[in-house]
Short mmCIF file of C-alpha atoms in Angstrom, two decimals:
data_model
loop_
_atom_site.label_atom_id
_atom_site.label_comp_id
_atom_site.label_asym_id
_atom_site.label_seq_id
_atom_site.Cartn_x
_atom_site.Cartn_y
_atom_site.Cartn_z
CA UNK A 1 134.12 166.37 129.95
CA UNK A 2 131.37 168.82 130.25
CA UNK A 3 129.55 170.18 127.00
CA UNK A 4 129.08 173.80 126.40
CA UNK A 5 126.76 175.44 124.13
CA UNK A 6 127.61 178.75 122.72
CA UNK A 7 124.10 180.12 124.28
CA UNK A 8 126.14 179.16 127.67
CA UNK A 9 129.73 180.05 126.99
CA UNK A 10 128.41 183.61 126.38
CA UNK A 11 125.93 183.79 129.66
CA UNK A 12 129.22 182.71 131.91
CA UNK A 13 131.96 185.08 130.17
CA UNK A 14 129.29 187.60 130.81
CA UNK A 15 128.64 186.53 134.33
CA UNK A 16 132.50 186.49 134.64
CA UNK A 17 132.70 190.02 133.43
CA UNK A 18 130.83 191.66 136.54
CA UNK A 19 132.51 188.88 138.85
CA UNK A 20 133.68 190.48 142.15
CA UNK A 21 135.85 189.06 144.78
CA UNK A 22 132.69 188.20 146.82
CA UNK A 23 133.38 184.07 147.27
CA UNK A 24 130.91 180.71 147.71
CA UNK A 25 132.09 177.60 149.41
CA UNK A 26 133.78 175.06 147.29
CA UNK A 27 133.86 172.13 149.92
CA UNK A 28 133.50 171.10 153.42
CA UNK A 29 135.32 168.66 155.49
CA UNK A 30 134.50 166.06 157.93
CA UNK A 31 137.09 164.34 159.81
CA UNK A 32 139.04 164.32 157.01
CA UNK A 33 136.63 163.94 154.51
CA UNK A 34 136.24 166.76 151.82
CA UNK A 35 132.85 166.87 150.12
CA UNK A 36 132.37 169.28 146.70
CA UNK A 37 129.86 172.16 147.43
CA UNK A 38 127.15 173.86 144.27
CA UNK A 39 129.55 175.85 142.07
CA UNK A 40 127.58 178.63 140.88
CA UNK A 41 129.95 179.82 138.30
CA UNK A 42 130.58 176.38 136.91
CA UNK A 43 128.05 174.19 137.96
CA UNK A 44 124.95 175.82 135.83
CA UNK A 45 127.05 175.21 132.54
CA UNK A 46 127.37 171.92 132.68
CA UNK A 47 125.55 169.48 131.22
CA UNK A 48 125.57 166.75 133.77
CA UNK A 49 127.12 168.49 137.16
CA UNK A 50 127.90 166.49 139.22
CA UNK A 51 125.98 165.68 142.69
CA UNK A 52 126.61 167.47 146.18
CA UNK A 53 125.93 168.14 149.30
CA UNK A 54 125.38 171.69 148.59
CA UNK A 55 122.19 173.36 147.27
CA UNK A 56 122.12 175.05 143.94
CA UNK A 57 121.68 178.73 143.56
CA UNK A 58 121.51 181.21 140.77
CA UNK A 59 124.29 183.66 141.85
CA UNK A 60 126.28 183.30 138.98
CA UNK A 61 128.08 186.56 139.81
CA UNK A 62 129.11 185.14 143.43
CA UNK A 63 126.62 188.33 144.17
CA UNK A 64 124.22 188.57 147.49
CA UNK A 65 120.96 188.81 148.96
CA UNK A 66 120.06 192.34 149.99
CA UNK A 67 117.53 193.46 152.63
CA UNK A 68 114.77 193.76 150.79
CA UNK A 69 114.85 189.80 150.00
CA UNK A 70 114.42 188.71 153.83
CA UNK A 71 111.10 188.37 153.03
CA UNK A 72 111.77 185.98 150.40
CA UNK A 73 112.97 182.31 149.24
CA UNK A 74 116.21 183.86 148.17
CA UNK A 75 117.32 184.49 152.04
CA UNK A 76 117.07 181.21 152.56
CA UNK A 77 119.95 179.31 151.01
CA UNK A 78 120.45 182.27 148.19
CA UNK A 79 119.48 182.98 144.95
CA UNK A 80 116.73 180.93 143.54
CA UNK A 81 118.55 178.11 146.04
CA UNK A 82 117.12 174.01 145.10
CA UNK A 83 117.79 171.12 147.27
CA UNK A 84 121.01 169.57 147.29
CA UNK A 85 120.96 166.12 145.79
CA UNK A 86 122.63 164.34 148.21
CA UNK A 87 123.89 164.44 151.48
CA UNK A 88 127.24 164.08 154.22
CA UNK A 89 127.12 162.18 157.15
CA UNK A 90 128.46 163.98 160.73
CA UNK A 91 127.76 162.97 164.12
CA UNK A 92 126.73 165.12 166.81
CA UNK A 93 129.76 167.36 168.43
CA UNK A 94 132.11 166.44 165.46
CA UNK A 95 133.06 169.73 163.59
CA UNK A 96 132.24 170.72 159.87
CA UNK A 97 135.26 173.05 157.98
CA UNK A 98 133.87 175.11 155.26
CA UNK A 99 136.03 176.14 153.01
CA UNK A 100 135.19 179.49 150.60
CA UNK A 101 137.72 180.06 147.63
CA UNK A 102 137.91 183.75 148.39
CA UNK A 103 136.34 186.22 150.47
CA UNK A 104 137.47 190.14 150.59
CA UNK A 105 138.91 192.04 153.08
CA UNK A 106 136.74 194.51 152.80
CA UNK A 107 133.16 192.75 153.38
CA UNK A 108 133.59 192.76 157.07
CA UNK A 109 130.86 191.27 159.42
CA UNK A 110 129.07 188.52 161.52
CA UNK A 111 129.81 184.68 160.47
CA UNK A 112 126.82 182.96 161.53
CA UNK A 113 125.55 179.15 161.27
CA UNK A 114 122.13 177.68 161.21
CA UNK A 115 120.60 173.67 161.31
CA UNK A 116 117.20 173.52 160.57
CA UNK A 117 115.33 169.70 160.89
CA UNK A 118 114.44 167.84 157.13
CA UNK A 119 112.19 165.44 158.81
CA UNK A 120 112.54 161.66 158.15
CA UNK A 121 112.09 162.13 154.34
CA UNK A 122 115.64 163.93 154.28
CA UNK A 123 116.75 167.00 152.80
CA UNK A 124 117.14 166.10 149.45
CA UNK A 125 113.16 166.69 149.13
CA UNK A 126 112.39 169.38 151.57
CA UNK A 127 110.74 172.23 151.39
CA UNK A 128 112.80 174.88 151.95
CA UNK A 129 109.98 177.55 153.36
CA UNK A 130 109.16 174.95 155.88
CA UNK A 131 112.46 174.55 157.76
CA UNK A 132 112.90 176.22 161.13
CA UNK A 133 116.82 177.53 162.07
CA UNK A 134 117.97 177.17 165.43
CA UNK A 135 121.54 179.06 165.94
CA UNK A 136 124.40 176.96 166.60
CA UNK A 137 127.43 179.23 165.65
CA UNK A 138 128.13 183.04 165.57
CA UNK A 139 130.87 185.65 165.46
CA UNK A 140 130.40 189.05 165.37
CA UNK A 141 132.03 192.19 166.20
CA UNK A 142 135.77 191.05 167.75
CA UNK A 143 137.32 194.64 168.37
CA UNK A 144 135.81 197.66 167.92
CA UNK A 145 137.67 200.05 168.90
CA UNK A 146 139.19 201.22 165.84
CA UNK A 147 137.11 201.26 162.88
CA UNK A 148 136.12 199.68 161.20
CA UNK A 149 136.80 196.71 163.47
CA UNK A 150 138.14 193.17 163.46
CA UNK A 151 134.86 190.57 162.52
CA UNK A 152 134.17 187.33 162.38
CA UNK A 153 134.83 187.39 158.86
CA UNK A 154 138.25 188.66 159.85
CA UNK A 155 138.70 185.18 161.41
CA UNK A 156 137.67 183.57 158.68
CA UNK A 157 140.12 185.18 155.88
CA UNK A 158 143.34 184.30 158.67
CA UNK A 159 141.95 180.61 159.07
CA UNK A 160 142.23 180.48 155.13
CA UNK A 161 139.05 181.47 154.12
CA UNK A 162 137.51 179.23 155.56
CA UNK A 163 135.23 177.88 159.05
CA UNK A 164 135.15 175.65 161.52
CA UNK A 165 131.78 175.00 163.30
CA UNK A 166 130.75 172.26 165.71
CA UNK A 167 127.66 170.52 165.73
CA UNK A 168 126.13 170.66 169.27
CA UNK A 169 126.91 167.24 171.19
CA UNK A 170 122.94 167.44 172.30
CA UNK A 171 121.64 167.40 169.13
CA UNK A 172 119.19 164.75 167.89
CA UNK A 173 120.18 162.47 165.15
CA UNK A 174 118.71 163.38 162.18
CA UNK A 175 118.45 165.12 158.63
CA UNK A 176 119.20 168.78 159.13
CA UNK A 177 120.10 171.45 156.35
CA UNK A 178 123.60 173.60 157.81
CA UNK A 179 123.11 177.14 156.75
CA UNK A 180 126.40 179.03 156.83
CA UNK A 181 126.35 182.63 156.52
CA UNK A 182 128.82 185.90 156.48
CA UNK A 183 126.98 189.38 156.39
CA UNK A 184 128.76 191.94 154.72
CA UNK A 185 128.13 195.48 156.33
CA UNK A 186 130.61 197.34 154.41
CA UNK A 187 127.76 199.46 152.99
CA UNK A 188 125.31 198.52 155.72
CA UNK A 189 124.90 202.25 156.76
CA UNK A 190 122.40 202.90 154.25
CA UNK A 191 119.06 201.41 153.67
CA UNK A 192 119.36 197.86 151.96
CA UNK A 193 122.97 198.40 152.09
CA UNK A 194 123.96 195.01 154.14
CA UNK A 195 124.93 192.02 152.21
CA UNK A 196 123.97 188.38 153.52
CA UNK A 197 125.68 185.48 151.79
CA UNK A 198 123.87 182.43 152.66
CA UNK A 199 125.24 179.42 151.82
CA UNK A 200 123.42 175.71 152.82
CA UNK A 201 124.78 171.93 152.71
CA UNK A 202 122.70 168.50 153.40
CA UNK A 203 123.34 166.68 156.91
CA UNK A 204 122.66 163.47 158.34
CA UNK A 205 123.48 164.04 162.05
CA UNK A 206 123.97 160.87 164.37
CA UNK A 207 124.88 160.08 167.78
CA UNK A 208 123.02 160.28 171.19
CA UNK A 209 121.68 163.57 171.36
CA UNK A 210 117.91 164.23 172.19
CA UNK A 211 117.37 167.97 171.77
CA UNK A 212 115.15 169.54 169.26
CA UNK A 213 115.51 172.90 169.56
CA UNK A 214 112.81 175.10 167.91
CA UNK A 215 113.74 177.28 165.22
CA UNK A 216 112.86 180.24 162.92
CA UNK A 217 111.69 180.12 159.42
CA UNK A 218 114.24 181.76 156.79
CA UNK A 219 112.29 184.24 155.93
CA UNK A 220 111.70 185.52 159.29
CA UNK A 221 115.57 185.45 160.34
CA UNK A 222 116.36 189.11 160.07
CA UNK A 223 114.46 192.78 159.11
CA UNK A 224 116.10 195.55 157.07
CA UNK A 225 116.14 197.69 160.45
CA UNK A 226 117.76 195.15 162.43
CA UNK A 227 120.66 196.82 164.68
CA UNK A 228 122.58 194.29 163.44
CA UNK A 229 121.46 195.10 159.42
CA UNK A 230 121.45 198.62 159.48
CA UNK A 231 124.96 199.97 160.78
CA UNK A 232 127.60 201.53 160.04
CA UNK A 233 130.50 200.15 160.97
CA UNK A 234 133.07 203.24 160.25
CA UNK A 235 132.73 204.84 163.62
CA UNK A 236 134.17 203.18 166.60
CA UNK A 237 131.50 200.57 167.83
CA UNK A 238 131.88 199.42 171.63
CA UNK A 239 129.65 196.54 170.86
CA UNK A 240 127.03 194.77 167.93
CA UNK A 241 124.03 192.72 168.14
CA UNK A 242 124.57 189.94 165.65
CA UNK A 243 121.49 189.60 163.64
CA UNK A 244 119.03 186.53 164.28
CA UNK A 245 117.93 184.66 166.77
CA UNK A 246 119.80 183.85 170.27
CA UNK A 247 121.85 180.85 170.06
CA UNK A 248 120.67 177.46 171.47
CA UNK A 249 121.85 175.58 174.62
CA UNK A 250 124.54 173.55 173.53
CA UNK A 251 125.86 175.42 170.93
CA UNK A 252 129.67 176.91 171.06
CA UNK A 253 131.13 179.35 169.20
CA UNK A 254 134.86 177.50 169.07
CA UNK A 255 138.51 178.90 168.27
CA UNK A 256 139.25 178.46 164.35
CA UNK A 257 141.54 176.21 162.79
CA UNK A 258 142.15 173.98 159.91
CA UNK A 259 141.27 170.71 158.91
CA UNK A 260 143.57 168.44 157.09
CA UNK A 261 141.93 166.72 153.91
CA UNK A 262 142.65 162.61 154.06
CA UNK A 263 140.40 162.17 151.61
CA UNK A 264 137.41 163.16 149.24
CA UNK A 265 133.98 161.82 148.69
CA UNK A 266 130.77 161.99 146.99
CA UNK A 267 127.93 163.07 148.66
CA UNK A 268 125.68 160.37 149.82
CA UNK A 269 122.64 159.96 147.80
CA UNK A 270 118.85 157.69 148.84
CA UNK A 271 118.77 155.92 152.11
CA UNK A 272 121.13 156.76 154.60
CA UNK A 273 124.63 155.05 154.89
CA UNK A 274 127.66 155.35 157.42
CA UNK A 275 130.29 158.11 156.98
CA UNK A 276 133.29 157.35 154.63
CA UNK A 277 136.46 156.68 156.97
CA UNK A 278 139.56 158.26 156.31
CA UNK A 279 142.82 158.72 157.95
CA UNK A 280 143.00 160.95 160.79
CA UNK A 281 142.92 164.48 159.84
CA UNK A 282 145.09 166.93 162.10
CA UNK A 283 144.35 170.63 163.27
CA UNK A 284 145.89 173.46 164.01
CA UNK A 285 144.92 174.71 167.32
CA UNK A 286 145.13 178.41 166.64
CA UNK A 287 144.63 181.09 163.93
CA UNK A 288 147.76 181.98 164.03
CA UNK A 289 149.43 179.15 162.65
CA UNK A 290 147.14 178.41 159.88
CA UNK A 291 148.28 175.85 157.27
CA UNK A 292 147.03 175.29 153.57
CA UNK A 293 144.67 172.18 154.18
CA UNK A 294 146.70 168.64 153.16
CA UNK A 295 145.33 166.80 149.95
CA UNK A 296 145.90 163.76 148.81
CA UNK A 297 148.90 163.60 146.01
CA UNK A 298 149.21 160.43 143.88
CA UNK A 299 152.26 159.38 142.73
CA UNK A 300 153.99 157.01 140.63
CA UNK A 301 157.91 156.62 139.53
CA UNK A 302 156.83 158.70 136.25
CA UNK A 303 154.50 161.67 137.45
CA UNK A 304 153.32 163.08 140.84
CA UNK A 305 149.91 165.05 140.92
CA UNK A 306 148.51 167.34 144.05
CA UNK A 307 144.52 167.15 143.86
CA UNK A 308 142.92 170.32 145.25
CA UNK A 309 141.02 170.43 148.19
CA UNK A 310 137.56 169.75 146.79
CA UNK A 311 138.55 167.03 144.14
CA UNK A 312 138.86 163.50 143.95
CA UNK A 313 142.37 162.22 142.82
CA UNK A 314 142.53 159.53 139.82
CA UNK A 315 145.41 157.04 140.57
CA UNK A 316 147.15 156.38 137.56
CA UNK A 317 148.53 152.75 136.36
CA UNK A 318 151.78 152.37 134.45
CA UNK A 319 152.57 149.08 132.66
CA UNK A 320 156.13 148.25 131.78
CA UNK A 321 158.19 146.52 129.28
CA UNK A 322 162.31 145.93 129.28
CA UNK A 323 163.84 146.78 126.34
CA UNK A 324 167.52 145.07 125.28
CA UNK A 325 169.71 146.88 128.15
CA UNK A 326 166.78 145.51 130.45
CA UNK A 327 166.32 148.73 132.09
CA UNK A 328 161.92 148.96 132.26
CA UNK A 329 160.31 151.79 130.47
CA UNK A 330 157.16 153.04 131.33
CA UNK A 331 154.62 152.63 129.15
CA UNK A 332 152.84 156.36 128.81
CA UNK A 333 149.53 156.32 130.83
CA UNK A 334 146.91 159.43 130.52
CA UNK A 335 145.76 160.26 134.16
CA UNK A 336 142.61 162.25 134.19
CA UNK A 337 141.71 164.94 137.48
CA UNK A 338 138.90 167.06 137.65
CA UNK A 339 138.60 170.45 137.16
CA UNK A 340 139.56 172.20 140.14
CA UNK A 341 136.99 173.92 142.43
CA UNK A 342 137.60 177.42 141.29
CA UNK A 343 135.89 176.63 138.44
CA UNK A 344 138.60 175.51 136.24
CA UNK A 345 136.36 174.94 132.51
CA UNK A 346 136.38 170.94 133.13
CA UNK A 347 138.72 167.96 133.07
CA UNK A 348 142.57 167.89 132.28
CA UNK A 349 144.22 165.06 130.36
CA UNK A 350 147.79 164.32 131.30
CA UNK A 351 150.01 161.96 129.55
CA UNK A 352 153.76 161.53 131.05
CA UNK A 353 156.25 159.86 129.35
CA UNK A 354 159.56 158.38 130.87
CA UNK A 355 162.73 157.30 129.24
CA UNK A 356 164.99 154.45 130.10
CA UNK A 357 166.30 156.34 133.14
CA UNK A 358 162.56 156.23 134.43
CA UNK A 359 162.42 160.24 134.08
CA UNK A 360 159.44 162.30 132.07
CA UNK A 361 160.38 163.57 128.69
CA UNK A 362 157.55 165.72 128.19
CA UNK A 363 156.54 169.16 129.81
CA UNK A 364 154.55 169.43 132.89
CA UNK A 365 150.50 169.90 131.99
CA UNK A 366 149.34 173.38 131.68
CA UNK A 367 145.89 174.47 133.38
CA UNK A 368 142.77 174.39 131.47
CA UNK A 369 140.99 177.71 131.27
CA UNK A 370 139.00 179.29 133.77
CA UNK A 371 135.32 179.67 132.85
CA UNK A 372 134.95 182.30 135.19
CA UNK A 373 137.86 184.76 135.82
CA UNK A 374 137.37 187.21 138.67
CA UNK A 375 138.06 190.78 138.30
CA UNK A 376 139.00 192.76 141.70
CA UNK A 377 136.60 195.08 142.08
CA UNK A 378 134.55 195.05 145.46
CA UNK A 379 130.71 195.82 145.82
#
């Protein structure tokens, strides 16, 4: 379990306190693999967090990069964003699902997605003012005609909160950093009123592909007078230009849906290695039947535990003895699971007990507390 200082306990129930309902990624899933992303509001307390595919970034708050930062690192992968220390394999025309843990009604605008090339020494190491994004994915303005429109990110809160985007089949195999991104343009009618909310993971793309498409630094993705920055969005609007650069050949925009979760895994870490296999993992084939994506549940004749999309489920053992009537009782076995990917404050310890008639005689566990509970108010 993770140590906390007092120093930190206080900088993340202050952090909590101007929380939004502004959202980061918690996982993403590959055929049926589901890899943990950078928690900002948990990850920085910890003592030892754990490794992922996702880079690190400072916003605490679950805040954004504003228009004055395009010139900046921050734009990049966020706030003060590091390298990820590890990496997920996909190959080339396979989707990625991205799963955020909230994101607000309100913050409407453009889901876009970037894959700029590490180089042979990966991603783990690069420098991230020398990668160059090439567009492979964007949604912008759906319906217009009554403001303040249905967005992409409209799409993404009825798929669950969450994205599907396909790396092109063309592609090169290689290391490549996937930079996810919704712009908020709720406020985006004023000067540095737009909100971008970059988000990046490590890839190792294989397959057959030969195109290397060339690609635009971070820092020169977007202006603060970009028609697609500086908007507002509470007229009716009979069309948008989504901010960025055009999107390569090869690249789809495809219809959302959800991808079931077979399995979990750690991100890949050093030289590169094949993609965990899992059972296949189903989709829906349209927003409008969206499902809650399946996790893997472990089970045992004394205690049955759902693992949450993100996490990795401990199976637990049970050793048994027969008393006189002969009639095995379990012997009680504690069953650790991780701390959800909401940010739950770190591990949960659950001992079940059975009697003789193989049913539990204690209560069901209680959830640890959150480390970072969200208030409602949008920014």
């Amino acid at each position: 379990m993770p140590s906390f200082t007092p120093k930190a306990l206080l900088a993340a129930f202050a952090g909590a306190a101007s929380v939004a309902a502004h959202g980061h990624v918690t996982n993403i899933v590959i055929n049926g693999v589901s890899y943990q992303n950078y928690d900002p509001t948990s990850h920085p307390y910890m003592q030892n967090p754990p490794t992922v595919v996702g880079w690190t970034a400072s916003n605490t708050d679950n805040g954004f990069v504003g228009p004055d930062s395009y010139s900046s690192g921050d734009i990049i992968c966020h706030k003060s964003a590091t390298n990820a220390g590890g990496h997920a394999v996909v190959q080339a025309g396979d989707k990625v699902f991205i799963q955020w843990d909230t994101w607000p009604e309100s913050h409407k605008g453009p889901v876009v997605d970037y894959l700029a090339s590490c180089g042979g020494s990966g991603c783990e190491t690069v420098d991230k003012t020398s990668l160059e994004f090439f567009k492979i994915d964007e949604v912008g303005l759906v319906d217009g005609s009554s403001a303040p429109g249905t967005w992409g990110s409209d799409q993404l809160i009825a798929n669950g909160n969450a994205w599907m985007v396909q790396i092109p089949a063309n592609v090169a195999p290689g290391f490549y950093v996937l930079r996810h991104e919704i712009i908020a343009l709720h406020s985006a009618g004023q000067q540095n009123g737009a909100q971008n909310y970059p988000q990046c993971f490590n890839l190792q793309v294989t397959g057959s592909g030969s195109a290397t498409p060339a690609g635009v630094k971070g820092t020169a993705l977007y202006t603060a007078t970009d028609p697609g920055v500086l908007i507002s969005i509470y007229t009716p609007l009979s069309s948008y230009q989504i901010p960025g650069p055009a999107l390569i050949s090869g690249a789809a925009s495809i219809q959302q849906a959800k991808s079931a979760i077979a399995t979990s895994a750690s991100a890949i870490t050093g030289s590169a290695g094949a993609a965990p296999t899992a059972a296949p993992a189903t989709t829906t084939t349209s927003a409008d039947a969206i499902q809650t994506p399946t996790t893997t549940t472990s089970s045992s004749s004394a205690s049955s535990i759902v693992a949450a999309p993100s996490t990795t489920l401990a199976t637990s053992t049970t050793s048994t003895s027969s008393p006189a009537g002969g009639q095995p009782v379990a012997t009680p076995s504690p069953t650790t699971t991780p701390g959800c990917a909401g940010g739950n404050a770190g591990p949960v310890t659950v001992t079940v007990t059975v009697n003789a008639g193989g049913y539990p005689t204690n209560k069901r566990p209680q959830r640890g507390p959150r480390a970072h509970p969200r208030d409602v108010i949008m920014n």
